[in-house]
Amino acid sequence: KAGVTQTPRYLIKTRGQQVTLSCSPISGHRSVSWYQQTPGQGLQFLFEYFSETQRNKGNFPGRFSGRQFSNSRSEMNVSTLELGDSALYLCASSSLITETQYFGPGTRLLVL
Amino acid sequence: DQQVKQNSPSLSVQEGRISILNCDYTNSMFDYFLWYKKYPAEGPTFLISISSIKDKNEDGRFTVFLNKSAKHLSLHIVPSQPGDSAVYFCAANLRGFGNEKLTFGTGTRLTIIP
């Protein structure tokens, strides 16, 4: 089976812009979670989607949003980018059977 | 509030010896624990997990031990190999339908010395 894929792998944006990141889960996995990794805060949970519904949300401002499509692919959007949004954004997928989250390679976002 | 803690930011071990990475948690409701290995600029790679109903789980060179009364888990790697050099994260979860939120520790950088 192919693993979790994320696009793009690298992005450079400027403050105030918005960005959309994409994640394709492992085939058959219906749960997709998003995490932010920064040197200062480590790996922080953003939100999780299952069957096109957001089930869990972390402590991030409303500028961070996401959605999931009927094929389980997910997108994450960050509006009005700030310098502090520079991070590695990771997507993970899981199934009710495996109960383990498998991560994609991440999207490295740099906000200038 | 750091619910999952890895108090050793780094660890160096000679090749062939045992590496022991430790993790403590505060939330007694956590019932599923995982270890991930991470290289820079890559996503975490799942290594091994353990349910709270067990106290040990083995997979090849990797063994995870769980001490629920102490709220402590550890990852043993035997024998350690140069390719094991990476950052290791422990993570905890409250399983059950509707919860896929992993709480991560801050990571331990393991360096295997040839």
Coordinates of C-alpha atoms in Angstrom, one line a residue:
Chain A
K1 CA 0.0 0.0 0.0
A2 CA 1.2 3.5 -0.7
G3 CA 1.8 5.6 2.4
V4 CA 0.4 9.0 3.4
T5 CA 1.3 11.6 0.8
Q6 CA 1.4 15.4 1.3
T7 CA 1.7 18.2 -1.2
P8 CA 3.5 20.4 -1.6
R9 CA 6.6 19.4 0.3
Y10 CA 7.9 23.0 0.6
L11 CA 6.2 26.4 0.6
I12 CA 7.4 29.9 1.0
K13 CA 4.7 32.6 1.7
T14 CA 4.7 36.1 3.1
R15 CA 2.8 37.4 6.1
G16 CA -0.9 38.0 5.5
Q17 CA -1.2 35.5 2.7
Q18 CA -3.1 32.2 3.0
V19 CA -2.0 28.7 2.2
T20 CA -3.7 25.4 1.5
L21 CA -2.0 22.1 2.2
S22 CA -3.1 18.7 0.9
C23 CA -3.0 15.2 2.4
S24 CA -3.9 11.9 0.8
P25 CA -4.3 9.1 3.4
I26 CA -3.4 5.5 3.1
S27 CA -6.0 3.7 1.1
G28 CA -8.8 2.5 3.3
H29 CA -8.0 4.9 6.2
R30 CA -10.9 7.3 6.9
S31 CA -9.4 9.3 9.8
V32 CA -7.0 12.1 8.9
S33 CA -5.2 14.2 11.6
W34 CA -3.1 17.2 11.3
Y35 CA -0.1 18.3 13.5
Q36 CA 2.2 21.2 13.6
Q37 CA 5.8 20.7 14.5
T38 CA 8.0 23.7 15.6
P39 CA 11.3 23.7 17.5
G40 CA 9.7 25.5 20.4
Q41 CA 6.4 23.7 20.8
G42 CA 7.2 20.2 19.5
L43 CA 4.4 18.2 17.8
Q44 CA 1.0 19.8 18.4
F45 CA -2.4 18.4 17.4
L46 CA -4.4 20.7 15.1
F47 CA -7.5 18.7 14.2
E48 CA -8.9 15.4 13.1
Y49 CA -11.4 14.5 10.4
F50 CA -13.4 11.3 10.0
S51 CA -16.0 10.8 7.2
E52 CA -15.8 14.4 6.2
T53 CA -16.6 15.6 9.8
Q54 CA -14.2 17.3 12.2
R55 CA -14.2 15.2 15.3
N56 CA -11.4 16.8 17.4
K57 CA -9.8 20.1 17.5
G58 CA -6.6 21.3 19.2
N59 CA -5.9 24.7 20.7
F60 CA -5.2 26.7 17.5
P61 CA -6.8 30.0 16.4
G62 CA -9.6 30.0 13.9
R63 CA -7.1 31.0 11.1
F64 CA -6.4 27.3 11.0
S65 CA -9.1 25.2 9.3
G66 CA -9.5 22.0 7.4
R67 CA -11.8 19.8 5.5
Q68 CA -12.1 16.3 4.3
F69 CA -13.5 15.0 1.1
S70 CA -15.6 12.0 0.4
N71 CA -12.5 10.1 -0.8
S72 CA -10.9 10.8 2.6
R73 CA -8.4 13.3 1.2
S74 CA -8.0 16.3 3.4
E75 CA -6.9 19.9 3.1
M76 CA -5.7 22.3 5.7
N77 CA -5.9 26.0 5.3
V78 CA -4.1 28.8 7.2
S79 CA -5.3 32.3 6.5
T80 CA -3.6 35.6 7.3
L81 CA -0.2 33.9 7.8
E82 CA 2.0 35.0 10.6
L83 CA 5.8 34.5 11.0
G84 CA 5.1 32.1 13.8
D85 CA 3.2 29.8 11.5
S86 CA 6.5 28.7 10.0
A87 CA 6.6 25.0 10.8
L88 CA 6.5 21.5 9.5
Y89 CA 2.9 20.5 9.0
L90 CA 2.3 16.8 9.3
C91 CA -0.7 14.7 8.3
A92 CA -1.5 11.3 9.7
S93 CA -4.1 8.7 8.8
S94 CA -5.5 5.8 10.7
S95 CA -8.2 3.2 10.4
L96 CA -10.6 1.9 13.1
I97 CA -8.8 -1.4 12.8
T98 CA -5.1 -0.3 13.1
E99 CA -5.7 2.3 15.8
T100 CA -2.2 3.6 14.9
Q101 CA -1.6 6.8 13.1
Y102 CA 0.8 6.8 10.1
F103 CA 2.4 10.0 9.1
G104 CA 3.2 11.6 5.8
P105 CA 6.5 13.3 5.0
G106 CA 5.1 16.7 6.0
T107 CA 4.9 20.1 4.3
R108 CA 7.6 22.6 5.3
L109 CA 6.0 26.1 5.4
L110 CA 8.2 29.2 5.7
V111 CA 6.5 32.5 6.3
L112 CA 8.6 35.6 5.5
Chain B
D1 CA 0.5 21.5 30.8
Q2 CA 2.9 18.9 29.4
Q3 CA 0.9 15.6 29.8
V4 CA 3.6 13.5 28.1
K5 CA 7.2 14.1 29.1
Q6 CA 10.6 12.9 27.8
N7 CA 13.0 14.3 30.3
S8 CA 16.2 13.4 28.4
P9 CA 16.6 15.6 25.4
S10 CA 19.5 13.5 24.2
L11 CA 21.2 10.1 24.7
S12 CA 24.4 8.6 23.3
V13 CA 24.9 4.9 23.2
Q14 CA 27.7 2.7 21.8
E15 CA 26.8 0.5 18.8
G16 CA 25.8 -2.9 19.9
R17 CA 24.7 -1.8 23.4
I18 CA 21.2 -1.3 24.7
S19 CA 19.4 2.0 24.2
I20 CA 16.8 2.9 26.8
L21 CA 14.5 5.8 26.1
N22 CA 12.1 6.9 28.8
C23 CA 8.7 8.7 28.8
D24 CA 6.4 9.8 31.7
Y25 CA 2.8 10.8 31.5
T26 CA 0.4 12.4 33.9
N27 CA -3.1 11.6 32.5
S28 CA -4.1 8.2 33.9
M29 CA -6.9 8.1 31.3
F30 CA -4.4 7.5 28.5
D31 CA -4.8 3.9 27.4
Y32 CA -2.6 3.5 24.3
F33 CA 1.0 4.5 23.8
L34 CA 3.2 4.7 20.8
W35 CA 6.8 5.3 19.9
Y36 CA 7.8 7.1 16.7
K37 CA 11.2 7.7 15.2
K38 CA 11.9 10.9 13.3
Y39 CA 14.6 12.1 10.9
P40 CA 14.9 15.9 10.2
A41 CA 12.3 17.2 7.7
E42 CA 10.5 13.9 7.5
G43 CA 7.3 12.6 9.1
P44 CA 7.5 10.4 12.2
T45 CA 7.8 6.7 11.5
F46 CA 5.7 4.4 13.7
L47 CA 7.9 1.9 15.6
I48 CA 5.9 0.1 18.2
S49 CA 2.8 0.5 20.4
I50 CA 1.4 -0.8 23.6
S51 CA -2.1 -1.0 25.0
S52 CA -2.7 -0.2 28.7
I53 CA -3.8 -3.8 29.3
K54 CA -0.3 -5.0 28.6
D55 CA 3.0 -4.3 30.3
K56 CA 5.3 -5.3 27.5
N57 CA 5.3 -5.5 23.7
E58 CA 8.2 -6.7 21.5
D59 CA 8.9 -6.3 17.9
G60 CA 12.3 -7.4 16.8
R61 CA 15.0 -5.3 18.3
F62 CA 12.4 -3.0 19.9
T63 CA 10.6 -3.6 23.2
V64 CA 8.3 -1.2 25.0
F65 CA 7.6 -1.5 28.7
L66 CA 4.6 0.1 30.4
N67 CA 4.4 0.7 34.2
K68 CA 0.9 2.0 34.7
S69 CA 1.3 2.6 38.5
A70 CA 4.3 4.8 37.8
K71 CA 2.8 6.3 34.7
H72 CA 6.0 5.5 32.9
L73 CA 7.0 3.8 29.7
S74 CA 10.3 3.0 28.1
L75 CA 11.6 1.8 24.7
H76 CA 14.5 -0.6 24.6
I77 CA 16.5 -1.1 21.5
V78 CA 18.9 -4.1 21.5
P79 CA 21.4 -4.1 19.9
S80 CA 21.7 -0.5 18.9
Q81 CA 22.7 0.2 15.3
P82 CA 24.0 3.4 13.7
G83 CA 20.8 3.6 11.7
D84 CA 18.9 4.0 14.9
S85 CA 20.3 7.5 15.3
A86 CA 17.2 9.8 15.2
V87 CA 14.8 11.7 17.4
Y88 CA 12.4 9.4 19.2
F89 CA 8.9 10.6 20.3
C90 CA 6.6 8.8 22.6
A91 CA 2.9 9.6 22.2
A92 CA -0.2 8.8 24.2
N93 CA -3.9 8.4 23.2
L94 CA -7.3 8.1 24.7
R95 CA -8.8 5.5 22.4
G96 CA -12.4 4.9 21.6
F97 CA -14.6 6.1 18.8
G98 CA -14.2 9.8 18.3
N99 CA -10.7 10.3 19.6
E100 CA -7.6 10.2 17.4
K101 CA -5.7 12.9 19.1
L102 CA -2.1 12.0 19.9
T103 CA -0.3 13.8 22.7
F104 CA 3.4 13.8 22.0
G105 CA 6.4 14.1 24.3
T106 CA 9.2 16.6 23.4
G107 CA 11.5 13.9 21.9
T108 CA 14.8 12.4 22.7
R109 CA 17.7 12.6 20.2
L110 CA 19.5 9.2 20.2
T111 CA 23.0 9.1 18.8
I112 CA 24.6 5.7 18.2
I113 CA 28.4 5.9 18.4
P114 CA 30.1 3.4 16.0

